[in-house]
Structures are given as C-alpha cells and as structure tokens.
Amino acid sequence: MVSPGPLRVVRCGGGGQRGARAVYLLYASGDFVKVHSVNTEETLLLLCGHADLVTGIQLNPHNHMQLYSSSLDGTLKLWDFMDGIPIKTFTVGPKLLALYVLASAEDSVFVVVPKKGEQDTFQLVSVKLTKGAGQDLEGKELSVVLDGVGASPKQIAFGREDSYVVSVKDVNLQVYFFKLKLLNRFSLSTAKTKGGDNSFSCVVCHPTEDCIATGHADGKIRLWRNFHHKKAYTYSALHWHHDTVMDLAYSLEGTRLLSGGVESVLVQWHNESSCQKDFLPRLGSPIECISMSSDGVLCCTLHTDNRISIINSNLRFSRSIQGLIKSRDVKTGLVVDPRTKALVLNGEPGHLQFYSLQSDQQLFSLDIVQRQYIHQAGLKQSELVKVAFSAQGTWLATVEESEEVADPELQLKLWFYSEETQSFALSTRINTPHDNHITDMCFRDMAELGDDSLILVTTGRDCVFKVWVMVEDSDPEAHQSVSWSCDFVGGYHNYQATNCCFSEDGSLLAVSFEETVTVWDSLTWELKCTFCHPPGNIRNICFGRLTCSKYLIGATDYGFLCCWNLLTCALEWSAHLNVVVLQPDPLSEHIAAVSWLSKESSLFVFKPSEPWPIYIQRNLCKEKILLAAFVPRDEPEMISSEKYCWLRKSQLFFLTDTQELMTLSTKSLEERLTPSSKQLAVEESLPMTPFSVLLGKHRRQQAQEDTDLGKPVVHNKQEQASPAVKELLHTPAHVLPSASFLCTIFINSLLISKENKSAEEVADEVEMESEKAEDDSDEEDVTAMEQEDASHMELLGEMTCKLSKSQEKELRKIRKMDYSWISAF
C-alpha cells in the first residue's frame, strides 16, 4: 500500500543527457543518474535521490567505484554506483550548474554557482567537503576561484596535473594558476569580418602538455601555447567545421583531438595538424558533447536528439542509446499505442517514435513521410502533424503536410499492423483529404459491431468534417484487400471545424466549430444538438466515461471550462480557468486539466459529475505544459488515499515546452523503473518457460495423485519466500558474513519442520525411538542436533510433513555427517 504522501513531479525522459564515463557508461538523465552496460546495452542501475535536474557527474579520482553528482537542488552526492547506494550528501545551498573533481584536491570539489545579487553572472567556486560520520553533511565553506565564468560545463577546463584552470566566455579567455595565484586574461576581436565569429563555445586542455584547445562559433579550433605570459602567447588554428564547434575532447595520451558540431560528423585531428584528420560522418544529428573513457578505448558522443553514440578508438561506430527524441515541434501530440503502451509522438523529421516508458528507450521509429529530409534553413518540407490509433492498435492514421500556409500539400495515410512483420504497413494513401489544414482526427471502434464499426473522422479548416470507412477493393491486381474512402461530409454554418471526439460507446460524435460544439449520431449522421458558451472558440472537447458518460466537457480559449449534460441539453456547470490541456483517463471517470497562468502550470483533476476538483496542484512546473497523456498501468496500483485515487489505473505524463517528459507519482522513479539486474531475489512465481510449464504440470499431477491417495501435500518452499534465502540473495556480497555462519541458517531453511505432529506421526516416532536405542553411542549427539534443528525451524515457521521410517533413518545419517569442510569456502 502506498502511503498518502504528497505527489512528486518526476522528470522521466526527454530533456538532455549529460556526461559519460567505459565497461559502464554513466550519464545524467533528468533527476537521476543511469548506469548503463556498454557490453549488454542494458540499464543496470538508477541512482535516485536528487530533487531537481542533475547537472554534472564525475568519477571519484581516489575510488573509481564511486561517483560525484551535482544538481540544481543545491546538493552534491557521493555514490557507490556499483550497488546504487548514496554514501554522502553535501548540502551546498545555491544551484549547482557544473561539477569538476580533481585528483590533487582530496577534500574539495569545484562547482559553478550563480553570483549573489547579480543576474546571469556565474562563479567557479571550491567547495570544502566536510568529514563526518553521518550521511547528510554541510558543504557551506565556499571559496571563489574565478568570476564571470560561463554557465556551461564545456566552458571550463583544468590543465596538466591540475596546475591551472581555464575559462572562456564570449570572446574572453582567462587562465588561473593555482600555485602562483596568477590570473592571465586574453581577448579576441569582436569584429565579425568575412563571416568569422571569434566567440568561444568550448575549451579543453591537453592532458600532458601546456596547451589549450578552444572551439569557436565560426567553426575554427584554436590551439593556445605559452599562455603563462600575457603578451608572448601564441595560437594556431584548425578549420573544418562550417558552423559552431560544439565540443572538444583529447585522447588519453593527447595525440588525438576530437571535435563535433552541427554537421553530425565526428572529426579526429592527429598531432594537431590540419592535414591529418579522419571523419566519422552520418551520426544522425548534431553533436553536443564528447567524452572519452578512462582507458581511452571508447569515446561517446551526445546528440541533440537525445541519443548517445558509443564509438571505438579506431573511429568506428559501435552502438547507441536512444532516449526520447527531441523534435523541433511535437505537432502529433502525446498518443499511447494500445498494443505496447508506448508513447507515440514526432521523432526524427518525418518519423514517428515509439518510446518505452519502462526502459526510457526508443522501441522503434516508423518512417511516415518516406522522403529524404534536407537540413537547410528556410526550405519548405513535408512534416508529420497528426496521428491516431484504433482502439486495438491494429490501424494507424497519420497526416502529413507541407509548411506552406496558403496552399498546403496534404496527405492522409492509413497503416495496418502486420503480425508477420511486427510493424505497420501502408494500406491507403489519400491525397488532399481536405482543402485546408487538418485540425484533428479520431477513430470510432465499437466492439459489438466488429470491423464494420471502424471509422475515421477528420476535421479541417475548410469548414467540414469527413467520415472515412473501410471498403473492400474490387481490383484483383490490388496489393491490399481493403482501402479507405470518404462516406460522409458534414459542416455547420460554414465555421472552421477544430476538434472531434467519440463518446465511450461510439454512438455520438462531437465536433467543435469555432464557438459551437455539435453532437451527431454516428450511425445516421444526424445532428442531435449544439452547445455554445461565448465568448471564445472551443479549444478542447472530450466526453465523460463510465458513470459520467452523459457529460460533455469543453474548454475555450477565453478561459472557461464548461460541462454540458447530454440528457438535458443544458450547461451543468462552468469554471473560469485557462485550460491549455484537457486529457480524459480512458480507464476511469477522471479528467485532467492543465492551466497556464502567471508563468506557471497548474493541474486540476475532476469528475464531470462534480463541479469541484478532487485534486489540485499549483505551480506544477515553471515550464509551460503543452501535451499530456494517461498511460494505463499493467496492474492497478494500491493507493489508500482518496485524494490520489485517480492514479490507481493510469499514470499521467506530460510534455513541457522544453521537451522534458514528466509525471506525477506517489513513489520514486526507482521503484517504478526497476532494472532487471536488481531483480535478484527468487520471485514467488516461476517465469513462464517451456521447462517451468512442464515442471509445473508434473507437480500438479503428482499433487493430485497424492491427494487421491490421502497423502498430505508438501508445498514448495519457494512459495513461502524463506527470509534466509531472500537475505542471502539481496545483500551485497562485500557485506555478507562468512559462509560458515550462513551455512547453518541456509541448510535449516531448506528442511521441513516437525512441529504440530499428528497422532500417527507420534506413533511412528515411538517406534523409531526403539530403533534409535540400538545406537547408544550416538544418542546424545542426535538428541542435541534435533533440539537445535527444532529451534531453528520454530523461528522459520516451516510446515509439517509426515516422513516414513526409511526417510527418518536416512535423515539421521545425514545429521551425523561432518559439514565443517564448508567453512573453508
């Protein structure tokens, strides 16, 4: 049972991934840090504990099994990332924007924080890590190292043997020498001549030499030397990138320099020469960050589409980790695939991405537009703008249109899911389904009518809605047996059609025309009634479900939320609320409404039958929420509080304007996303494998035979979930007691208890006592052993079972055996 604590906003995808380190790849994603296996491509651990965005991660140079992390919540955490255990938490106070850990500084780390009293001004400070016995410690002792630094982690680097630190911002470079306490500043020209732009974008230091490499906005790389002197410094330039150099990284020996930018090409410079360079092209999207492994064997690149590429030292692509792709504009909305329960939305240009919420990885990408996308500013190209699934997920409808405003090129495509290929195949392509932009579409899928009930409705700015139905293709040469055609066209007073939705049973269709909502019979297409609540156009509409199916909800762009009763055709209630997202839960009566007011998003959850919300959360997040979706749970969650009952069957996810996917949960994300590597305990039910099915069938047959013969049934020990076995499997190996200590507990947990003996068992034991009298020499040892075993079994509460005489004799022989040799292990 989940305790009725406050709901927590959790970042669970999207946004950006930061940092990376090889065998294990560690990267920050949202509020947590992920430990990823490079070999198996599996997420091994989830390090949760920060209350805000994680901004930096660094390995502990004195213990490579430990990790430091910084966050906007103002805390530093030291982790044992092999076990996922937080060791220390240091409360610093201000927001931490970047993190640097040096081998030469054992009791301090460096972070970037905002400067007090000044906006958009940042400082590099040293934080002294307090030593203490507790887990939560203070890290309030700060000393300023550099003023006026950039907020990006890529704009600060530490030099050879940590003897100096370099910072770049705008056209200024400053170098601070720790031992000499000397600060040198250098500036480049601000004039942009011949397309040049000297603004710094990133900096990195050579690992073995006094050399600084800087990236610039015009694509140049400058190599600085002799910067110990303010006037005698020199620099040389390397130039291949045509736009901003996004990041730089040196190899472990410093013989190779890696650079990346918007060209989606990783460039490798040899010996700092512009003549010797190698390329790894077509990486998919612009490179944001580059990180080298500690052994120099691998490097990884972070891309703007939220993907990490792992690359070998010989510049060959190895594998990638794809999270939620950051699209330029999510026009399709958040849609749930009924088959996989994956979120479906815009991905790469012209593609649909199917994103798994459980693994935070992309399941697959479907090419809808099927045209080569050209990365050129100002070029008008086709984009994917609408998507809808049928109730069973067998049909998918997509709309693509060009960016032309006056005369758009429209295509409506219907896709059928093939069980053979396990993918969607194009069934019907309809050119120009409407004369203007399509504003909305939805499926009707009535189970009682079968395939005949499956229809698609589209609405457009051409002031009509159209009904599309499946028809059998009479052409014998056609590749598809069915196709889609228009069956009905409806309108209302030549107003633009903006939204559409079906009632839960599919009998009614609601279509909004500017300020008016119309309700139609979905069998005869007869107009039943209209609703209106001026002023303002209708922004969202949805029907109530289950016990609230007689209500229709609508939100206007003038800041009103309205509820109409379909039986009385009257307004039930209205509220003054600027609703930007209206999302019904498909498994309950609840509806979520997200408002945007005074630069903050707020959440209201209500039932249409009640004019007051059952849950309100103000200031849900500072970002504007654009989209939301209820995702059905695999199993209903046990929540005791009525305040959070709307989370029992579904989980609410929402996407912000910064492309961060968030959710509300009563428990931490680590509890919801448990990696398979942590599921080490023996579960109560065996996995469904051919062997387990065969074994289970044999056990059921044997149990039935024993029951028929009147024999007592001996239950499987695993069903009782032995505490000794669970502790043995859950406890990390390095903190387990010796094997000699565990052996007795483990062996006894597998034995069968003898308490609560029946009358027949007592009679059998009396007979066996006479047999035991023959073994006088061993009687005392056996009695002591039985008393010890009985005490252990009483603690474990094992079940009783009748043993035959031969089994009892065999058990006595086993008890006499010497198990001391096990202690050697």
Coordinates of N, CA, C and O in Angstrom, one line a residue, residues 39 52 166 337 443 459 535 638 689:
N39 N 28.5 -3.4 -22.8 CA 28.5 -4.7 -23.5 C 27.1 -5.2 -23.8 O 26.8 -5.7 -24.9
D52 N 16.0 17.7 -8.1 CA 15.9 18.6 -9.3 C 16.9 18.0 -10.3 O 17.6 17.0 -10.1
V166 N 41.1 27.0 -16.8 CA 40.8 27.8 -18.0 C 39.3 28.0 -18.1 O 38.5 27.1 -17.9
D337 N 0.2 4.0 -27.7 CA 0.0 2.8 -28.6 C -0.8 1.8 -27.8 O -0.2 1.3 -26.7
F443 N -10.6 7.9 -34.2 CA -11.2 6.6 -34.7 C -12.5 6.3 -33.8 O -12.5 6.7 -32.6
T459 N -11.2 16.5 -39.2 CA -11.8 17.9 -39.2 C -10.7 18.8 -39.9 O -9.5 18.6 -39.7
P535 N -17.8 34.1 -24.6 CA -17.0 34.3 -25.8 C -15.9 33.3 -25.9 O -15.6 32.6 -24.9
M638 N -2.0 0.1 -5.7 CA -2.8 0.1 -4.4 C -2.5 1.5 -3.7 O -1.4 1.7 -3.2
T689 N 8.6 -20.4 -18.8 CA 9.5 -21.1 -19.8 C 8.9 -22.5 -20.1 O 8.1 -23.0 -19.3

